PDB file of C-alpha atoms in Angstrom:
ATOM      1  CA  MET A   1      32.779  21.934  40.466  1.00  0.00           C
ATOM      2  CA  PHE A   2      34.407  24.240  37.934  1.00  0.00           C
ATOM      3  CA  VAL A   3      32.638  27.589  37.591  1.00  0.00           C
ATOM      4  CA  PRO A   4      33.622  29.762  34.635  1.00  0.00           C
ATOM      5  CA  PRO A   5      34.982  33.107  35.841  1.00  0.00           C
ATOM      6  CA  TRP A   6      32.462  35.027  33.716  1.00  0.00           C
ATOM      7  CA  TRP A   7      29.569  33.210  35.427  1.00  0.00           C
ATOM      8  CA  ARG A   8      30.926  33.859  38.918  1.00  0.00           C
ATOM      9  CA  ALA A   9      31.416  37.569  38.046  1.00  0.00           C
ATOM     10  CA  THR A  10      27.883  37.811  36.634  1.00  0.00           C
ATOM     11  CA  LEU A  11      26.396  36.271  39.765  1.00  0.00           C
ATOM     12  CA  LYS A  12      28.443  38.576  42.034  1.00  0.00           C
ATOM     13  CA  ARG A  13      27.330  41.608  40.039  1.00  0.00           C
ATOM     14  CA  HIS A  14      23.610  40.764  39.934  1.00  0.00           C
ATOM     15  CA  TYR A  15      23.238  38.829  43.212  1.00  0.00           C
ATOM     16  CA  SER A  16      25.847  40.330  45.509  1.00  0.00           C
ATOM     17  CA  LYS A  17      24.266  38.910  48.684  1.00  0.00           C
ATOM     18  CA  ASP A  18      23.295  35.496  47.322  1.00  0.00           C
ATOM     19  CA  TRP A  19      25.899  34.547  44.705  1.00  0.00           C
ATOM     20  CA  GLN A  20      27.641  31.995  46.924  1.00  0.00           C
ATOM     21  CA  SER A  21      24.440  30.170  47.841  1.00  0.00           C
ATOM     22  CA  ILE A  22      23.437  30.158  44.157  1.00  0.00           C
ATOM     23  CA  LEU A  23      26.740  28.486  43.261  1.00  0.00           C
ATOM     24  CA  PHE A  24      26.270  26.028  46.119  1.00  0.00           C
ATOM     25  CA  GLN A  25      22.798  25.092  44.853  1.00  0.00           C
ATOM     26  CA  GLN A  26      24.125  24.684  41.313  1.00  0.00           C
ATOM     27  CA  ALA A  27      26.724  22.226  42.554  1.00  0.00           C
ATOM     28  CA  LYS A  28      24.080  19.924  44.016  1.00  0.00           C
ATOM     29  CA  ARG A  29      22.948  16.898  42.087  1.00  0.00           C
ATOM     30  CA  ALA A  30      19.526  17.328  40.531  1.00  0.00           C
ATOM     31  CA  PRO A  31      16.826  15.198  42.144  1.00  0.00           C
ATOM     32  CA  LEU A  32      15.663  12.030  40.407  1.00  0.00           C
ATOM     33  CA  ILE A  33      12.023  12.474  39.500  1.00  0.00           C
ATOM     34  CA  LEU A  34       9.997   9.677  37.972  1.00  0.00           C
ATOM     35  CA  ARG A  35       6.802   9.514  35.988  1.00  0.00           C
ATOM     36  CA  VAL A  36       4.958   6.315  36.819  1.00  0.00           C
ATOM     37  CA  ASN A  37       3.316   4.664  33.823  1.00  0.00           C
ATOM     38  CA  GLN A  38      -0.230   4.563  35.129  1.00  0.00           C
ATOM     39  CA  LYS A  39      -1.213   2.032  32.495  1.00  0.00           C
ATOM     40  CA  GLN A  40       0.907  -0.387  34.549  1.00  0.00           C
ATOM     41  CA  TYR A  41       0.852   0.889  38.152  1.00  0.00           C
ATOM     42  CA  SER A  42      -0.729   3.564  40.276  1.00  0.00           C
ATOM     43  CA  ARG A  43       1.759   5.915  41.867  1.00  0.00           C
ATOM     44  CA  GLU A  44       1.117   4.256  45.241  1.00  0.00           C
ATOM     45  CA  GLN A  45       1.698   0.755  43.835  1.00  0.00           C
ATOM     46  CA  TYR A  46       4.978   1.805  42.230  1.00  0.00           C
ATOM     47  CA  GLN A  47       6.043   3.591  45.387  1.00  0.00           C
ATOM     48  CA  SER A  48       5.562   0.264  47.217  1.00  0.00           C
ATOM     49  CA  LEU A  49       7.753  -1.471  44.626  1.00  0.00           C
ATOM     50  CA  LEU A  50      10.431   1.151  45.230  1.00  0.00           C
ATOM     51  CA  SER A  51      10.131   0.673  48.976  1.00  0.00           C
ATOM     52  CA  ASP A  52      10.428  -3.120  48.595  1.00  0.00           C
ATOM     53  CA  ALA A  53      13.641  -2.496  46.610  1.00  0.00           C
ATOM     54  CA  GLY A  54      14.986  -0.294  49.408  1.00  0.00           C
ATOM     55  CA  ILE A  55      14.492   2.935  47.454  1.00  0.00           C
ATOM     56  CA  SER A  56      12.793   5.756  49.311  1.00  0.00           C
ATOM     57  CA  SER A  57      10.517   8.161  47.470  1.00  0.00           C
ATOM     58  CA  SER A  58       7.845  10.746  48.027  1.00  0.00           C
ATOM     59  CA  ALA A  59       4.886  11.772  45.920  1.00  0.00           C
ATOM     60  CA  ILE A  60       4.948  15.126  44.173  1.00  0.00           C
ATOM     61  CA  GLU A  61       1.332  16.119  44.479  1.00  0.00           C
ATOM     62  CA  ALA A  62       1.319  19.327  42.455  1.00  0.00           C
ATOM     63  CA  ILE A  63       3.371  22.103  40.948  1.00  0.00           C
ATOM     64  CA  ALA A  64       1.889  25.574  40.653  1.00  0.00           C
ATOM     65  CA  GLY A  65      -1.474  24.156  41.693  1.00  0.00           C
ATOM     66  CA  VAL A  66      -1.522  21.526  38.909  1.00  0.00           C
ATOM     67  CA  ASN A  67      -2.043  17.936  40.049  1.00  0.00           C
ATOM     68  CA  LEU A  68       0.716  15.505  39.030  1.00  0.00           C
ATOM     69  CA  PRO A  69      -0.749  12.062  39.715  1.00  0.00           C
ATOM     70  CA  SER A  70       2.227  10.106  38.375  1.00  0.00           C
ATOM     71  CA  ALA A  71       5.193  12.074  39.774  1.00  0.00           C
ATOM     72  CA  LEU A  72       7.559  10.599  42.362  1.00  0.00           C
ATOM     73  CA  LEU A  73      10.714  12.092  43.841  1.00  0.00           C
ATOM     74  CA  VAL A  74      13.379   9.490  44.571  1.00  0.00           C
ATOM     75  CA  THR A  75      15.057  10.686  47.748  1.00  0.00           C
ATOM     76  CA  ASP A  76      18.472   9.158  47.034  1.00  0.00           C
ATOM     77  CA  ALA A  77      19.152   8.956  43.313  1.00  0.00           C
ATOM     78  CA  VAL A  78      19.883   5.468  42.000  1.00  0.00           C
ATOM     79  CA  PRO A  79      20.833   4.165  38.545  1.00  0.00           C
ATOM     80  CA  VAL A  80      17.768   3.461  36.402  1.00  0.00           C
ATOM     81  CA  SER A  81      18.842  -0.176  36.259  1.00  0.00           C
ATOM     82  CA  GLU A  82      17.882  -0.417  39.951  1.00  0.00           C
ATOM     83  CA  LEU A  83      14.363   0.946  39.421  1.00  0.00           C
ATOM     84  CA  PRO A  84      11.775  -1.858  39.516  1.00  0.00           C
ATOM     85  CA  GLY A  85      10.309  -2.469  36.084  1.00  0.00           C
ATOM     86  CA  PHE A  86      12.194   0.370  34.428  1.00  0.00           C
ATOM     87  CA  TYR A  87      13.101  -1.665  31.345  1.00  0.00           C
ATOM     88  CA  SER A  88       9.541  -2.936  30.983  1.00  0.00           C
ATOM     89  CA  GLY A  89       8.129   0.585  31.028  1.00  0.00           C
ATOM     90  CA  ALA A  90       6.859   0.879  34.602  1.00  0.00           C
ATOM     91  CA  ALA A  91       8.446   4.302  35.060  1.00  0.00           C
ATOM     92  CA  SER A  92      10.436   6.945  33.221  1.00  0.00           C
ATOM     93  CA  VAL A  93      12.803   9.622  34.406  1.00  0.00           C
ATOM     94  CA  GLN A  94      11.075  12.941  33.738  1.00  0.00           C
ATOM     95  CA  ASP A  95      11.320  16.242  35.561  1.00  0.00           C
ATOM     96  CA  ALA A  96       8.111  17.327  37.277  1.00  0.00           C
ATOM     97  CA  GLY A  97       8.044  20.523  35.224  1.00  0.00           C
ATOM     98  CA  ALA A  98       8.172  18.479  32.018  1.00  0.00           C
ATOM     99  CA  GLN A  99       5.311  16.332  33.322  1.00  0.00           C
ATOM    100  CA  LEU A 100       3.187  19.466  33.471  1.00  0.00           C
ATOM    101  CA  ALA A 101       3.130  19.733  29.665  1.00  0.00           C
ATOM    102  CA  ALA A 102       0.992  16.649  29.056  1.00  0.00           C
ATOM    103  CA  VAL A 103      -1.226  17.321  32.062  1.00  0.00           C
ATOM    104  CA  LEU A 104      -1.886  20.923  31.002  1.00  0.00           C
ATOM    105  CA  LEU A 105      -2.492  19.920  27.369  1.00  0.00           C
ATOM    106  CA  ASN A 106      -5.196  17.609  28.743  1.00  0.00           C
ATOM    107  CA  PRO A 107      -5.676  15.454  25.646  1.00  0.00           C
ATOM    108  CA  GLN A 108      -9.011  13.713  25.295  1.00  0.00           C
ATOM    109  CA  SER A 109      -9.912  10.239  24.099  1.00  0.00           C
ATOM    110  CA  LYS A 110      -9.777   9.854  20.301  1.00  0.00           C
ATOM    111  CA  ASP A 111      -7.824  13.117  19.909  1.00  0.00           C
ATOM    112  CA  LEU A 112      -5.304  13.589  17.141  1.00  0.00           C
ATOM    113  CA  VAL A 113      -2.275  15.093  18.901  1.00  0.00           C
ATOM    114  CA  LEU A 114       0.916  16.534  17.438  1.00  0.00           C
ATOM    115  CA  ASP A 115       4.030  16.528  19.577  1.00  0.00           C
ATOM    116  CA  ALA A 116       6.318  18.814  17.599  1.00  0.00           C
ATOM    117  CA  CYS A 117      10.017  18.782  18.508  1.00  0.00           C
ATOM    118  CA  ALA A 118       9.252  15.473  20.218  1.00  0.00           C
ATOM    119  CA  ALA A 119      12.689  13.968  20.836  1.00  0.00           C
ATOM    120  CA  PRO A 120      13.617  12.117  22.960  1.00  0.00           C
ATOM    121  CA  GLY A 121       9.959  11.148  23.436  1.00  0.00           C
ATOM    122  CA  GLY A 122       9.239  11.636  27.138  1.00  0.00           C
ATOM    123  CA  LYS A 123       6.280  13.940  26.613  1.00  0.00           C
ATOM    124  CA  THR A 124       5.020  11.812  23.706  1.00  0.00           C
ATOM    125  CA  ALA A 125       5.071   8.797  26.018  1.00  0.00           C
ATOM    126  CA  HIS A 126       3.304  10.707  28.782  1.00  0.00           C
ATOM    127  CA  LEU A 127       0.567  11.787  26.360  1.00  0.00           C
ATOM    128  CA  LEU A 128       0.141   8.189  25.206  1.00  0.00           C
ATOM    129  CA  GLU A 129      -0.074   7.027  28.819  1.00  0.00           C
ATOM    130  CA  LEU A 130      -2.886   9.537  29.412  1.00  0.00           C
ATOM    131  CA  LEU A 131      -4.849   8.702  26.261  1.00  0.00           C
ATOM    132  CA  SER A 132      -6.984   5.791  25.170  1.00  0.00           C
ATOM    133  CA  PRO A 133      -5.713   3.367  22.514  1.00  0.00           C
ATOM    134  CA  ASN A 134      -8.079   5.061  20.023  1.00  0.00           C
ATOM    135  CA  SER A 135      -6.073   8.260  20.160  1.00  0.00           C
ATOM    136  CA  GLN A 136      -3.368   9.074  17.656  1.00  0.00           C
ATOM    137  CA  ILE A 137      -0.144  10.919  18.310  1.00  0.00           C
ATOM    138  CA  ILE A 138       2.280  12.146  15.710  1.00  0.00           C
ATOM    139  CA  ALA A 139       5.749  12.638  17.191  1.00  0.00           C
ATOM    140  CA  LEU A 140       7.649  15.014  14.942  1.00  0.00           C
ATOM    141  CA  ASP A 141      11.301  15.966  15.075  1.00  0.00           C
ATOM    142  CA  ILE A 142      13.707  17.383  12.503  1.00  0.00           C
ATOM    143  CA  ASP A 143      16.592  15.066  13.443  1.00  0.00           C
ATOM    144  CA  ALA A 144      16.456  11.426  12.291  1.00  0.00           C
ATOM    145  CA  LYS A 145      18.851  10.228  15.018  1.00  0.00           C
ATOM    146  CA  ARG A 146      16.691  11.865  17.674  1.00  0.00           C
ATOM    147  CA  CYS A 147      13.617  10.213  16.142  1.00  0.00           C
ATOM    148  CA  GLU A 148      15.350   6.867  16.655  1.00  0.00           C
ATOM    149  CA  ARG A 149      15.550   7.781  20.343  1.00  0.00           C
ATOM    150  CA  ILE A 150      11.793   8.484  20.382  1.00  0.00           C
ATOM    151  CA  ASP A 151      11.208   5.026  18.910  1.00  0.00           C
ATOM    152  CA  GLN A 152      13.521   3.363  21.463  1.00  0.00           C
ATOM    153  CA  ASN A 153      11.794   5.089  24.381  1.00  0.00           C
ATOM    154  CA  LEU A 154       8.322   4.195  23.114  1.00  0.00           C
ATOM    155  CA  GLN A 155       9.371   0.571  22.552  1.00  0.00           C
ATOM    156  CA  ARG A 156      10.668   0.337  26.136  1.00  0.00           C
ATOM    157  CA  LEU A 157       7.316   1.618  27.365  1.00  0.00           C
ATOM    158  CA  GLY A 158       5.258  -0.570  25.042  1.00  0.00           C
ATOM    159  CA  LEU A 159       3.704   2.461  23.361  1.00  0.00           C
ATOM    160  CA  LYS A 160       3.170   3.438  19.722  1.00  0.00           C
ATOM    161  CA  ALA A 161       3.061   6.735  17.909  1.00  0.00           C
ATOM    162  CA  GLU A 162       3.575   7.791  14.334  1.00  0.00           C
ATOM    163  CA  ILE A 163       7.131   9.142  14.252  1.00  0.00           C
ATOM    164  CA  VAL A 164       7.858  11.654  11.512  1.00  0.00           C
ATOM    165  CA  VAL A 165      11.244  13.108  10.605  1.00  0.00           C
ATOM    166  CA  ALA A 166      10.484  16.616   9.351  1.00  0.00           C
ATOM    167  CA  ASP A 167      10.711  20.318  10.070  1.00  0.00           C
ATOM    168  CA  ALA A 168       7.602  21.510  11.922  1.00  0.00           C
ATOM    169  CA  ALA A 169       8.021  24.892  10.204  1.00  0.00           C
ATOM    170  CA  GLN A 170       7.515  23.202   6.802  1.00  0.00           C
ATOM    171  CA  PRO A 171       4.060  21.571   7.176  1.00  0.00           C
ATOM    172  CA  LYS A 172       3.613  21.091   3.415  1.00  0.00           C
ATOM    173  CA  THR A 173       6.349  18.459   3.566  1.00  0.00           C
ATOM    174  CA  TRP A 174       4.717  16.262   6.233  1.00  0.00           C
ATOM    175  CA  TRP A 175       1.166  17.321   7.161  1.00  0.00           C
ATOM    176  CA  ASP A 176      -1.878  15.773   5.437  1.00  0.00           C
ATOM    177  CA  GLY A 177      -4.135  18.718   6.326  1.00  0.00           C
ATOM    178  CA  GLN A 178      -6.190  16.899   8.966  1.00  0.00           C
ATOM    179  CA  PRO A 179      -6.665  19.324  11.888  1.00  0.00           C
ATOM    180  CA  PHE A 180      -5.046  18.441  15.184  1.00  0.00           C
ATOM    181  CA  ASP A 181      -7.099  18.458  18.370  1.00  0.00           C
ATOM    182  CA  ALA A 182      -4.033  19.392  20.416  1.00  0.00           C
ATOM    183  CA  ILE A 183      -0.455  20.425  19.701  1.00  0.00           C
ATOM    184  CA  LEU A 184       2.468  20.263  22.092  1.00  0.00           C
ATOM    185  CA  LEU A 185       5.341  22.465  21.004  1.00  0.00           C
ATOM    186  CA  ASP A 186       8.150  23.190  23.416  1.00  0.00           C
TER     187      ASP A 186
END
C-alpha cells in the first residue's frame, strides 16, 4: 500500500509510539457489513442463507449501546453477486455506523421524513425498511446523477420514495411547506 510521505510524517509526529500499527490497520481491507432487509428476512433467517451458501457471518448486536437488529458482519468478504438474494433486495452493504442513522432517527408510522443529501440511497432504503407503507420519504440530493443511483438502489430493494433533485439549502425551490416529522441530514 502506498502511503504519502506527508501522511507518514504526520502520524510519526502525532503518534510516535503507534504510527506503524496505525498504518498496518489502514492497510487492512474494511469488513463487509450488511443490512438485512427485514421486510424480507429476519437477521437470523438471512444468516442461515449465508451459511447455506458457505459464507460465514456474525451478528452485530449494538454500537455505542444502540441495538442494530439488521446488521451482519461477513467474516470473509465476498462479491455482492455471491450474497443470497442481493439483487432481489434481501440485503444491502452498509457500514454499521451508517445503520445507526435510521435507528437513531426512529421514524414512526405515517411520518413524513426528509432524507437530505440522500445519495446513494442506503439510509433512505433503511428508513423505508423500518417504516410502514403509509409513511412518506422524500430523498433529496443536489446531483441528478446521484439521484439516479438512489432510484436504482430503491428499485433493487423494491422500495419507493419521492426523489427530488434540489439544493437542501434552497427550500423555496423544492419544499411545499408541509412540516417534516423527521429529517436526516448527514
